[in-house]
Amino acid sequence: MKILFVSSEAAPLIKTGGLADVSGALPAALRNLGVDVRLLLPAYPQVLNALPQTQVVARLFGLAEFPVAQLLEAVMPDGVPLWLVDCPALYQRDGGPYQDKYGADWGDNAQRFGLLSRVAALLGCADSPLEWRPDVVHCNDWQSGLTPAYLHYAPQPARSVMSIHNIAFQGVFPQQLTPHLGLPWDCFKLDGVEYFGNLSFLKAGLFYADHVTTVSPTYAREIQTDALGFGLQGLLRHRQHALTGILNGIDNTEWNPATDPHLAAPYSSSDLTGKAANKAELQRRVGLTVAPDVPLFGLVSRFTHQKGVDMVLEIAPQLLEFPAQLVLLGSGDAGIQSWAQELAYRYPGQIAVQVKFDEGLSHLIEAGSDVFLMPSRFEPCGLNQMYSQRYGTPPIVHATGGLIDSVVDCNAETLAHGQAAGFVFHDMNAYTLLTTAQRAAVAYRDKTTWHALQTNGMNRDFGWNASAQAYRNLYAHLMGK
Ligand code: ADP
């Protein structure tokens, strides 16, 4: 079984969010199951710097109007073979994968990710310059969404899977780009790549892929509704028999409190003693008062409306009265950033805000907090609520998407069954979030209940194995096996 896994980011090389965690971990989990999987990424400077040993394996030219590029071969730190689309004109620049350093989208993103999609399709058809040919090309989010459309017009194409990690991001561009990206006008129609008069990369993938997946069973249902389909619900309802939700796993090696190098002290479900040292270190590092018995609420997130960070800020002053402390790590929306910083200024020692992307601090927050906050308005899967359970930090989550599929609410029944591991609320408003936080603070004072919540979460298996098997079965199904 040969799979080409196409992504625009992959940890630990380049990461802006959960897609990188998945692209870094799922291919390795598939390899453990005996699948021959190779990863395809753009050769961003961050990636080239992290991988000094690359080899040119093919020249890529004559692909529509895309600049000449080359294909580099390398190996991921965990041994997964990797190909990089090296096109300095499109990728060699300071900034992130999608935006410049001021947070503005790159003006040529259609070309940047059109090329990634085009090369993926090339490697998946009879025109490939390589001997290795995939049975299935697995595309992820809009950045590789055009791949199934290109494959539709390619000789002897591989089968294709389109995975949605967040349907809110769709890669919508002016229709005039269609021929410049090497697609025939023939595909610019409702049954094709057209989306309200524009060209949509994600819609192309959803329409042309042999199968569509998304990252949790609940989200697979939600994206078929008007409320959460972001305009694509009709197409997804039409394709519901080729749509599957597979819950993401987490990388148990990267996220293991017993061996995590970012922590002040190791700990495990059988001995949680080290957690206190992490709380003290976190409080010191972010400038909170070192107070072992005050419940510390942590949040690590993109600062956006989706993540409900604004609701956390709204309840923050009342939360402190429990008493409690709050630490927030993230960046994004300028209004949310300055509101958060203003609160930290008003409540020194009680609220700490770090506006940046900091992998090490995110691990320490998972370990050093008592409760993790993840009140997303919608959440395809979400990873932090699984990390926090693994770190003995029960999460508070809104009942949506992957959050509901991965967190069991604390009540008398779930406690009795040894399942309770967090707090789930249903009505998305500040009052409910506050009362749920209060519920958590009360449980925190009851040492027996709290210990049960912590160890239930820590002992649950969130690893990739079950999900990787589900993907392998899907590939086998598509190959007619
Ligand atoms: P999304 O992909 O929507 O941003 P996920 O919960 O699926 O949300 O994944 C987010 C990932 O990015 C997690 O690994 C999270 O810890 C990480 N992350 C988000 N913001 C930051 C930050 N400011 N610093 C470090 N890690 C972050």
Short mmCIF file of C-alpha atoms and ligand atoms in Angstrom, two decimals:
data_model
loop_
_atom_site.label_atom_id
_atom_site.label_comp_id
_atom_site.label_asym_id
_atom_site.label_seq_id
_atom_site.Cartn_x
_atom_site.Cartn_y
_atom_site.Cartn_z
CA MET A 1 0.00 0.00 0.00
CA LYS A 2 1.66 3.22 -1.17
CA ILE A 3 0.33 6.54 0.06
CA LEU A 4 1.42 10.08 -0.81
CA PHE A 5 0.48 12.36 2.11
CA VAL A 6 0.31 16.01 0.99
CA SER A 7 0.34 18.85 3.49
CA SER A 8 1.27 22.51 3.83
CA GLU A 9 2.80 22.04 7.31
CA ALA A 10 4.21 19.19 9.39
CA ALA A 11 5.65 19.16 12.92
CA PRO A 12 8.42 19.45 13.92
CA LEU A 13 9.56 21.20 10.71
CA ILE A 14 6.91 23.88 10.29
CA LYS A 15 3.78 24.43 12.37
CA THR A 16 0.99 26.96 12.70
CA GLY A 17 -1.68 24.64 14.13
CA GLY A 18 -3.17 21.20 14.45
CA LEU A 19 -2.64 20.27 10.78
CA ALA A 20 1.10 20.18 11.48
CA ASP A 21 0.63 17.85 14.46
CA VAL A 22 -1.44 15.48 12.32
CA SER A 23 0.93 15.59 9.33
CA GLY A 24 3.87 14.99 11.65
CA ALA A 25 2.33 12.02 13.45
CA LEU A 26 -0.15 10.17 11.20
CA PRO A 27 2.38 9.17 8.48
CA ALA A 28 4.66 7.69 11.15
CA ALA A 29 1.73 5.79 12.69
CA LEU A 30 0.81 4.45 9.25
CA ARG A 31 4.38 3.32 8.70
CA ASN A 32 4.19 1.37 11.95
CA LEU A 33 1.24 -0.48 10.40
CA GLY A 34 3.36 -1.39 7.38
CA VAL A 35 2.04 1.29 5.00
CA ASP A 36 4.61 2.79 2.61
CA VAL A 37 3.75 6.46 3.16
CA ARG A 38 5.70 9.46 1.90
CA LEU A 39 5.12 13.08 2.80
CA LEU A 40 5.06 15.99 0.33
CA LEU A 41 5.62 19.55 1.61
CA PRO A 42 6.68 22.91 0.15
CA ALA A 43 10.38 23.64 0.69
CA TYR A 44 9.94 26.64 3.00
CA PRO A 45 13.18 28.12 4.39
CA GLN A 46 12.31 26.78 7.88
CA VAL A 47 12.11 23.27 6.42
CA LEU A 48 15.34 23.54 4.42
CA ASN A 49 17.18 24.90 7.46
CA ALA A 50 15.97 22.00 9.59
CA LEU A 51 16.98 19.45 6.94
CA PRO A 52 20.44 20.20 5.61
CA GLN A 53 20.67 16.79 3.91
CA THR A 54 18.44 16.97 0.84
CA GLN A 55 18.93 15.52 -2.63
CA VAL A 56 17.48 16.67 -5.93
CA VAL A 57 15.49 13.82 -7.46
CA ALA A 58 13.60 15.54 -10.28
CA ARG A 59 13.25 18.79 -12.20
CA LEU A 60 9.70 20.05 -12.41
CA PHE A 61 8.95 22.23 -15.44
CA GLY A 62 6.23 22.72 -17.99
CA LEU A 63 3.55 22.65 -15.28
CA ALA A 64 1.11 25.29 -16.54
CA GLU A 65 2.49 28.76 -15.74
CA PHE A 66 4.18 27.68 -12.50
CA PRO A 67 7.84 28.67 -12.20
CA VAL A 68 10.42 25.93 -12.69
CA ALA A 69 10.89 23.92 -9.50
CA GLN A 70 12.70 20.84 -8.34
CA LEU A 71 11.80 17.93 -6.15
CA LEU A 72 14.06 17.32 -3.17
CA GLU A 73 14.25 14.12 -1.19
CA ALA A 74 14.85 14.04 2.57
CA VAL A 75 13.79 12.12 5.65
CA MET A 76 11.65 13.32 8.56
CA PRO A 77 13.34 13.09 11.98
CA ASP A 78 11.14 10.04 12.72
CA GLY A 79 12.19 8.28 9.51
CA VAL A 80 9.22 9.04 7.23
CA PRO A 81 10.48 9.68 3.66
CA LEU A 82 9.81 13.23 2.58
CA TRP A 83 9.67 15.09 -0.72
CA LEU A 84 9.90 18.85 -0.91
CA VAL A 85 8.66 21.05 -3.72
CA ASP A 86 11.55 23.48 -4.03
CA CYS A 87 10.51 26.65 -5.83
CA PRO A 88 12.41 29.66 -4.42
CA ALA A 89 10.25 32.13 -6.37
CA LEU A 90 7.21 30.96 -4.40
CA TYR A 91 8.52 29.69 -1.06
CA GLN A 92 11.88 31.31 -0.26
CA ARG A 93 10.82 34.30 1.83
CA ASP A 94 10.66 35.53 5.43
CA GLY A 95 7.37 34.91 7.20
CA GLY A 96 4.92 32.07 7.76
CA PRO A 97 3.59 29.48 5.36
CA TYR A 98 0.41 31.44 4.59
CA GLN A 99 1.12 34.98 5.72
CA ASP A 100 3.89 37.54 5.82
CA LYS A 101 5.36 38.70 9.11
CA TYR A 102 2.64 41.36 9.45
CA GLY A 103 -0.13 38.76 9.29
CA ALA A 104 -1.29 39.51 5.73
CA ASP A 105 -1.95 36.54 3.42
CA TRP A 106 0.71 36.13 0.73
CA GLY A 107 -0.74 37.62 -2.47
CA ASP A 108 0.28 34.58 -4.51
CA ASN A 109 -1.11 31.84 -2.27
CA ALA A 110 -3.10 30.44 -5.21
CA GLN A 111 0.17 29.87 -7.08
CA ARG A 112 2.05 28.67 -3.98
CA PHE A 113 -0.48 25.98 -3.11
CA GLY A 114 -1.57 25.45 -6.71
CA LEU A 115 1.98 24.25 -7.35
CA LEU A 116 1.94 21.98 -4.30
CA SER A 117 -1.36 20.46 -5.53
CA ARG A 118 -0.08 20.19 -9.11
CA VAL A 119 3.10 18.36 -8.07
CA ALA A 120 1.12 15.99 -5.84
CA ALA A 121 -1.08 15.10 -8.82
CA LEU A 122 1.98 14.69 -11.03
CA LEU A 123 3.50 12.18 -8.61
CA GLY A 124 0.16 10.39 -8.50
CA CYS A 125 -0.21 9.76 -12.23
CA ALA A 126 1.53 8.11 -15.19
CA ASP A 127 3.47 11.31 -15.99
CA SER A 128 5.41 11.11 -12.73
CA PRO A 129 9.18 11.54 -13.03
CA LEU A 130 9.61 9.04 -10.16
CA GLU A 131 9.41 5.27 -10.21
CA TRP A 132 7.49 5.20 -6.91
CA ARG A 133 3.77 5.68 -7.63
CA PRO A 134 1.16 6.03 -4.88
CA ASP A 135 -2.05 4.02 -4.81
CA VAL A 136 -3.74 6.86 -2.95
CA VAL A 137 -2.92 10.57 -2.71
CA HIS A 138 -4.10 11.87 0.66
CA CYS A 139 -4.75 15.65 0.55
CA ASN A 140 -5.14 17.85 3.60
CA ASP A 141 -7.09 21.12 3.75
CA TRP A 142 -7.47 23.64 0.94
CA GLN A 143 -3.74 23.98 0.32
CA SER A 144 -3.71 20.61 -1.44
CA GLY A 145 -7.38 20.77 -2.47
CA LEU A 146 -6.72 21.19 -6.19
CA THR A 147 -4.89 17.83 -6.33
CA PRO A 148 -8.03 15.70 -6.94
CA ALA A 149 -9.08 18.14 -9.71
CA TYR A 150 -5.70 17.81 -11.42
CA LEU A 151 -5.85 14.03 -10.98
CA HIS A 152 -9.25 14.01 -12.67
CA TYR A 153 -7.53 15.19 -15.87
CA ALA A 154 -4.32 13.13 -15.44
CA PRO A 155 -3.35 9.81 -17.07
CA GLN A 156 -3.78 6.72 -14.86
CA PRO A 157 -4.49 8.68 -11.70
CA ALA A 158 -4.13 7.34 -8.17
CA ARG A 159 -7.24 7.33 -5.98
CA SER A 160 -7.60 10.38 -3.75
CA VAL A 161 -8.70 11.28 -0.22
CA MET A 162 -9.49 14.85 0.83
CA SER A 163 -9.29 15.52 4.57
CA ILE A 164 -10.93 18.56 6.11
CA HIS A 165 -9.11 19.85 9.19
CA ASN A 166 -11.11 23.09 9.31
CA ILE A 167 -13.82 23.90 6.80
CA ALA A 168 -13.70 27.61 7.67
CA PHE A 169 -10.54 27.92 5.55
CA GLN A 170 -11.35 27.22 1.91
CA GLY A 171 -8.76 28.81 -0.40
CA VAL A 172 -11.13 30.93 -2.49
CA PHE A 173 -9.58 32.89 -5.39
CA PRO A 174 -10.76 34.82 -8.48
CA GLN A 175 -12.08 32.58 -11.25
CA GLN A 176 -9.66 34.18 -13.75
CA LEU A 177 -6.84 32.14 -12.19
CA THR A 178 -8.37 28.84 -13.34
CA PRO A 179 -6.43 28.48 -16.67
CA HIS A 180 -3.27 30.02 -15.19
CA LEU A 181 -3.22 27.21 -12.64
CA GLY A 182 -3.39 24.69 -15.47
CA LEU A 183 -7.03 23.69 -15.08
CA PRO A 184 -9.41 23.65 -18.06
CA TRP A 185 -12.37 26.07 -18.00
CA ASP A 186 -14.44 22.93 -18.32
CA CYS A 187 -14.09 22.34 -14.55
CA PHE A 188 -15.29 25.84 -13.63
CA LYS A 189 -18.90 24.91 -12.94
CA LEU A 190 -21.17 23.92 -10.08
CA ASP A 191 -20.16 20.28 -10.59
CA GLY A 192 -16.51 21.25 -10.35
CA VAL A 193 -14.34 23.91 -8.74
CA GLU A 194 -16.77 26.85 -8.90
CA TYR A 195 -17.94 28.36 -5.62
CA PHE A 196 -20.21 31.42 -5.71
CA GLY A 197 -18.47 32.68 -8.84
CA ASN A 198 -14.97 32.06 -7.52
CA LEU A 199 -12.46 29.21 -7.68
CA SER A 200 -12.38 27.23 -4.41
CA PHE A 201 -9.46 24.92 -3.70
CA LEU A 202 -11.31 23.10 -0.93
CA LYS A 203 -14.48 22.63 -2.94
CA ALA A 204 -12.37 21.20 -5.78
CA GLY A 205 -11.02 18.60 -3.38
CA LEU A 206 -14.42 17.80 -1.91
CA PHE A 207 -15.96 17.41 -5.34
CA TYR A 208 -13.26 15.42 -7.15
CA ALA A 209 -11.76 13.27 -4.35
CA ASP A 210 -12.77 9.63 -4.23
CA HIS A 211 -13.37 9.97 -0.51
CA VAL A 212 -13.67 12.82 1.98
CA THR A 213 -12.68 12.56 5.62
CA THR A 214 -12.75 14.95 8.51
CA VAL A 215 -11.13 14.82 11.89
CA SER A 216 -13.96 13.70 14.18
CA PRO A 217 -17.27 11.85 13.78
CA THR A 218 -19.29 14.72 15.26
CA TYR A 219 -17.68 17.30 12.94
CA ALA A 220 -18.51 15.01 9.97
CA ARG A 221 -22.18 15.47 10.90
CA GLU A 222 -21.87 19.18 11.77
CA ILE A 223 -20.34 20.22 8.42
CA GLN A 224 -23.47 18.92 6.70
CA THR A 225 -25.56 21.55 8.53
CA ASP A 226 -26.22 25.14 7.54
CA ALA A 227 -24.75 26.33 10.85
CA LEU A 228 -21.29 24.81 10.38
CA GLY A 229 -20.95 23.88 6.70
CA PHE A 230 -19.60 27.34 5.70
CA GLY A 231 -21.44 27.12 2.37
CA LEU A 232 -20.27 23.59 1.52
CA GLN A 233 -23.01 21.73 3.44
CA GLY A 234 -25.02 20.98 0.30
CA LEU A 235 -22.09 19.32 -1.46
CA LEU A 236 -21.19 17.40 1.70
CA ARG A 237 -24.75 16.17 2.15
CA HIS A 238 -24.62 15.05 -1.47
CA ARG A 239 -21.38 13.17 -0.77
CA GLN A 240 -22.36 11.86 2.68
CA HIS A 241 -21.82 8.23 1.65
CA ALA A 242 -18.19 9.04 0.80
CA LEU A 243 -17.64 11.09 3.98
CA THR A 244 -16.09 9.66 7.16
CA GLY A 245 -15.10 11.23 10.48
CA ILE A 246 -11.93 9.80 12.02
CA LEU A 247 -10.84 11.30 15.33
CA ASN A 248 -7.27 12.58 15.34
CA GLY A 249 -4.80 10.96 17.67
CA ILE A 250 -2.00 12.62 19.57
CA ASP A 251 1.71 11.94 19.43
CA ASN A 252 2.25 10.03 22.66
CA THR A 253 6.02 10.38 22.50
CA GLU A 254 6.03 14.13 21.96
CA TRP A 255 3.30 14.60 24.58
CA ASN A 256 4.33 12.45 27.52
CA PRO A 257 4.61 14.06 30.99
CA ALA A 258 7.03 11.33 32.08
CA THR A 259 9.65 12.23 29.46
CA ASP A 260 8.76 15.75 28.24
CA PRO A 261 11.97 17.85 28.16
CA HIS A 262 9.96 21.09 28.43
CA LEU A 263 8.76 20.26 31.95
CA ALA A 264 10.32 21.20 35.28
CA ALA A 265 9.67 17.71 36.68
CA PRO A 266 8.39 14.45 35.19
CA TYR A 267 5.23 12.73 36.44
CA SER A 268 2.80 10.02 35.45
CA SER A 269 -0.67 8.71 36.36
CA SER A 270 0.82 6.44 39.01
CA ASP A 271 2.75 9.30 40.62
CA LEU A 272 1.48 12.82 40.09
CA THR A 273 3.85 14.41 42.61
CA GLY A 274 5.90 16.20 39.90
CA LYS A 275 2.88 18.17 38.70
CA ALA A 276 3.21 20.64 41.60
CA ALA A 277 6.75 21.58 40.55
CA ASN A 278 5.47 22.31 37.04
CA LYS A 279 2.74 24.55 38.44
CA ALA A 280 5.27 26.51 40.49
CA GLU A 281 7.65 26.81 37.52
CA LEU A 282 4.80 27.98 35.27
CA GLN A 283 3.65 30.56 37.82
CA ARG A 284 7.22 31.84 38.17
CA ARG A 285 7.92 31.90 34.46
CA VAL A 286 4.82 33.89 33.46
CA GLY A 287 4.79 36.16 36.52
CA LEU A 288 1.86 34.74 38.48
CA THR A 289 1.91 34.60 42.26
CA VAL A 290 3.31 31.21 43.28
CA ALA A 291 0.25 29.74 45.02
CA PRO A 292 0.06 25.95 45.09
CA ASP A 293 -3.58 25.70 46.19
CA VAL A 294 -5.25 28.30 43.96
CA PRO A 295 -6.67 26.58 40.86
CA LEU A 296 -4.78 27.71 37.77
CA PHE A 297 -6.75 27.82 34.50
CA GLY A 298 -4.63 27.57 31.33
CA LEU A 299 -5.33 28.23 27.66
CA VAL A 300 -3.15 27.73 24.57
CA SER A 301 -4.79 28.75 21.33
CA ARG A 302 -4.95 30.84 18.24
CA PHE A 303 -6.64 34.02 19.46
CA THR A 304 -9.72 33.93 17.23
CA HIS A 305 -13.48 34.10 17.54
CA GLN A 306 -13.64 30.36 16.72
CA LYS A 307 -11.71 29.47 19.86
CA GLY A 308 -13.98 31.42 22.23
CA VAL A 309 -11.01 33.25 23.78
CA ASP A 310 -13.18 36.38 24.01
CA MET A 311 -15.55 34.51 26.35
CA VAL A 312 -12.67 33.56 28.62
CA LEU A 313 -11.65 37.23 28.78
CA GLU A 314 -15.25 38.22 29.52
CA ILE A 315 -15.47 35.96 32.57
CA ALA A 316 -11.86 36.48 33.72
CA PRO A 317 -12.58 39.10 36.46
CA GLN A 318 -15.26 36.86 38.03
CA LEU A 319 -13.10 33.76 37.67
CA LEU A 320 -10.41 35.39 39.82
CA GLU A 321 -12.91 35.71 42.69
CA PHE A 322 -13.18 31.90 43.12
CA PRO A 323 -10.16 32.47 43.79
CA ALA A 324 -8.31 31.34 40.66
CA GLN A 325 -5.48 32.28 38.34
CA LEU A 326 -5.40 32.44 34.55
CA VAL A 327 -2.59 31.97 32.03
CA LEU A 328 -3.11 32.49 28.31
CA LEU A 329 -0.68 31.72 25.48
CA GLY A 330 -1.53 32.56 21.90
CA SER A 331 -1.67 35.13 19.16
CA GLY A 332 -3.94 36.22 16.35
CA ASP A 333 -6.78 38.72 16.44
CA ALA A 334 -5.37 42.13 17.44
CA GLY A 335 -8.48 43.07 19.46
CA ILE A 336 -8.34 39.87 21.52
CA GLN A 337 -4.60 40.30 22.05
CA SER A 338 -4.88 43.81 23.44
CA TRP A 339 -7.94 42.95 25.57
CA ALA A 340 -6.00 40.03 27.09
CA GLN A 341 -2.93 42.20 27.72
CA GLU A 342 -5.06 44.88 29.33
CA LEU A 343 -6.49 42.30 31.76
CA ALA A 344 -2.99 41.03 32.61
CA TYR A 345 -1.99 44.63 33.34
CA ARG A 346 -5.06 45.17 35.53
CA TYR A 347 -4.65 41.92 37.50
CA PRO A 348 -0.91 41.39 37.99
CA GLY A 349 0.01 38.09 39.62
CA GLN A 350 -3.44 36.70 38.83
CA ILE A 351 -3.67 36.83 35.04
CA ALA A 352 -0.67 36.23 32.76
CA VAL A 353 -0.77 36.64 28.99
CA GLN A 354 1.96 35.64 26.55
CA VAL A 355 1.35 36.78 22.99
CA LYS A 356 3.58 34.52 20.91
CA PHE A 357 3.98 31.00 19.55
CA ASP A 358 6.05 29.03 22.04
CA GLU A 359 6.08 25.25 21.80
CA GLY A 360 7.98 24.76 25.08
CA LEU A 361 5.69 27.04 27.08
CA SER A 362 2.63 25.30 25.61
CA HIS A 363 3.88 22.02 27.09
CA LEU A 364 4.51 23.66 30.47
CA ILE A 365 1.00 25.15 30.47
CA GLU A 366 -0.51 21.73 29.79
CA ALA A 367 1.48 20.34 32.72
CA GLY A 368 1.44 23.25 35.17
CA SER A 369 -2.21 24.30 34.92
CA ASP A 370 -4.91 22.60 36.97
CA VAL A 371 -7.72 23.11 34.46
CA PHE A 372 -7.44 23.64 30.70
CA LEU A 373 -9.86 25.99 28.89
CA MET A 374 -11.08 25.16 25.38
CA PRO A 375 -14.48 26.82 24.86
CA SER A 376 -14.34 26.74 21.02
CA ARG A 377 -17.49 27.84 19.21
CA PHE A 378 -16.74 25.06 16.75
CA GLU A 379 -13.82 22.63 16.77
CA PRO A 380 -13.16 20.07 14.02
CA CYS A 381 -11.12 17.92 16.39
CA GLY A 382 -8.88 19.98 18.66
CA LEU A 383 -5.71 18.59 20.15
CA ASN A 384 -5.12 20.57 23.31
CA GLN A 385 -8.05 18.96 25.13
CA MET A 386 -6.39 15.57 24.52
CA TYR A 387 -2.93 16.83 25.49
CA SER A 388 -4.35 18.30 28.69
CA GLN A 389 -6.05 15.02 29.66
CA ARG A 390 -2.77 13.20 29.07
CA TYR A 391 -1.10 15.75 31.36
CA GLY A 392 -3.62 15.32 34.19
CA THR A 393 -5.18 18.73 33.53
CA PRO A 394 -8.94 18.22 33.08
CA PRO A 395 -10.28 20.39 30.23
CA ILE A 396 -13.41 22.55 30.09
CA VAL A 397 -14.87 22.25 26.59
CA HIS A 398 -17.91 23.37 24.63
CA ALA A 399 -20.00 20.45 23.35
CA THR A 400 -18.96 20.67 19.71
CA GLY A 401 -17.06 18.64 17.11
CA GLY A 402 -14.06 16.69 18.28
CA LEU A 403 -14.32 18.16 21.78
CA ILE A 404 -17.47 16.18 22.49
CA ASP A 405 -15.88 13.08 20.93
CA SER A 406 -12.86 13.22 23.22
CA VAL A 407 -13.99 14.59 26.60
CA VAL A 408 -16.30 12.81 29.05
CA ASP A 409 -18.11 15.26 31.33
CA CYS A 410 -17.78 14.87 35.09
CA ASN A 411 -20.99 13.75 36.79
CA ALA A 412 -21.97 11.14 39.37
CA GLU A 413 -22.47 8.46 36.74
CA THR A 414 -19.30 9.02 34.72
CA LEU A 415 -17.29 9.27 37.93
CA ALA A 416 -18.71 5.96 39.14
CA HIS A 417 -17.76 4.35 35.81
CA GLY A 418 -14.22 5.72 35.90
CA GLN A 419 -14.79 7.76 32.72
CA ALA A 420 -15.12 11.38 33.89
CA ALA A 421 -12.11 13.40 32.76
CA GLY A 422 -13.28 16.97 32.12
CA PHE A 423 -16.20 19.39 31.99
CA VAL A 424 -18.52 19.81 29.01
CA PHE A 425 -20.97 22.71 28.58
CA HIS A 426 -23.69 22.99 25.96
CA ASP A 427 -24.89 26.60 25.77
CA MET A 428 -22.25 28.82 24.22
CA ASN A 429 -22.37 31.86 26.48
CA ALA A 430 -20.24 33.48 29.15
CA TYR A 431 -22.60 32.60 32.01
CA THR A 432 -22.45 28.87 31.22
CA LEU A 433 -18.69 29.00 30.83
CA LEU A 434 -18.39 30.72 34.22
CA THR A 435 -20.65 28.22 36.00
CA THR A 436 -18.75 25.34 34.38
CA ALA A 437 -15.47 26.84 35.57
CA GLN A 438 -17.04 27.06 39.03
CA ARG A 439 -18.00 23.40 38.79
CA ALA A 440 -14.35 22.63 38.04
CA ALA A 441 -13.11 24.79 40.92
CA VAL A 442 -15.43 22.98 43.35
CA ALA A 443 -14.28 19.57 42.10
CA TYR A 444 -10.66 20.74 42.44
CA ARG A 445 -11.15 21.18 46.20
CA ASP A 446 -12.26 17.55 46.55
CA LYS A 447 -8.95 15.70 46.36
CA THR A 448 -10.47 12.26 45.64
CA THR A 449 -12.68 13.45 42.81
CA TRP A 450 -9.89 15.51 41.32
CA HIS A 451 -7.41 12.65 41.41
CA ALA A 452 -9.98 10.42 39.69
CA LEU A 453 -10.57 13.02 36.95
CA GLN A 454 -6.84 13.39 36.40
CA THR A 455 -6.02 9.69 36.23
CA ASN A 456 -9.08 8.81 34.10
CA GLY A 457 -7.82 11.25 31.48
CA MET A 458 -4.18 10.20 31.78
CA ASN A 459 -5.02 6.52 31.36
CA ARG A 460 -7.19 6.99 28.29
CA ASP A 461 -5.46 6.03 25.04
CA PHE A 462 -5.48 9.02 22.68
CA GLY A 463 -2.65 7.60 20.55
CA TRP A 464 -2.70 7.37 16.77
CA ASN A 465 -2.94 3.61 16.45
CA ALA A 466 -6.73 3.25 16.21
CA SER A 467 -7.07 6.24 13.86
CA ALA A 468 -4.18 5.09 11.66
CA GLN A 469 -5.91 1.73 11.31
CA ALA A 470 -9.10 3.48 10.24
CA TYR A 471 -7.16 5.38 7.53
CA ARG A 472 -5.46 2.18 6.41
CA ASN A 473 -8.86 0.46 6.07
CA LEU A 474 -10.13 3.40 4.06
CA TYR A 475 -7.13 3.27 1.68
CA ALA A 476 -7.65 -0.49 1.28
CA HIS A 477 -11.33 0.08 0.51
CA LEU A 478 -10.42 2.67 -2.16
CA MET A 479 -7.90 0.27 -3.70
CA GLY A 480 -10.63 -2.34 -3.94
CA LYS A 481 -8.95 -4.62 -1.41
P1 ADP B 1 -6.00 24.65 15.47
O1 ADP B 1 -5.33 23.70 14.51
O2 ADP B 1 -7.39 25.02 15.09
O3 ADP B 1 -5.17 25.86 15.75
P2 ADP B 1 -5.71 22.49 17.43
O4 ADP B 1 -6.11 22.40 18.86
O5 ADP B 1 -6.15 21.39 16.54
O6 ADP B 1 -6.19 23.91 16.88
O7 ADP B 1 -4.13 22.53 17.36
C1 ADP B 1 -3.41 23.64 17.77
C2 ADP B 1 -1.99 23.23 17.98
O8 ADP B 1 -1.16 24.39 17.94
C3 ADP B 1 -1.76 22.58 19.31
O9 ADP B 1 -0.66 21.71 19.24
C4 ADP B 1 -1.45 23.81 20.17
O10 ADP B 1 -0.77 23.50 21.35
C5 ADP B 1 -0.62 24.62 19.25
N1 ADP B 1 -0.60 26.05 19.51
C6 ADP B 1 -1.58 26.96 19.23
N2 ADP B 1 -1.17 28.20 19.62
C7 ADP B 1 0.06 28.06 20.14
C8 ADP B 1 1.01 28.99 20.69
N3 ADP B 1 0.76 30.29 20.79
N4 ADP B 1 2.20 28.49 21.13
C9 ADP B 1 2.46 27.17 21.04
N5 ADP B 1 1.61 26.25 20.53
C10 ADP B 1 0.43 26.70 20.08
#
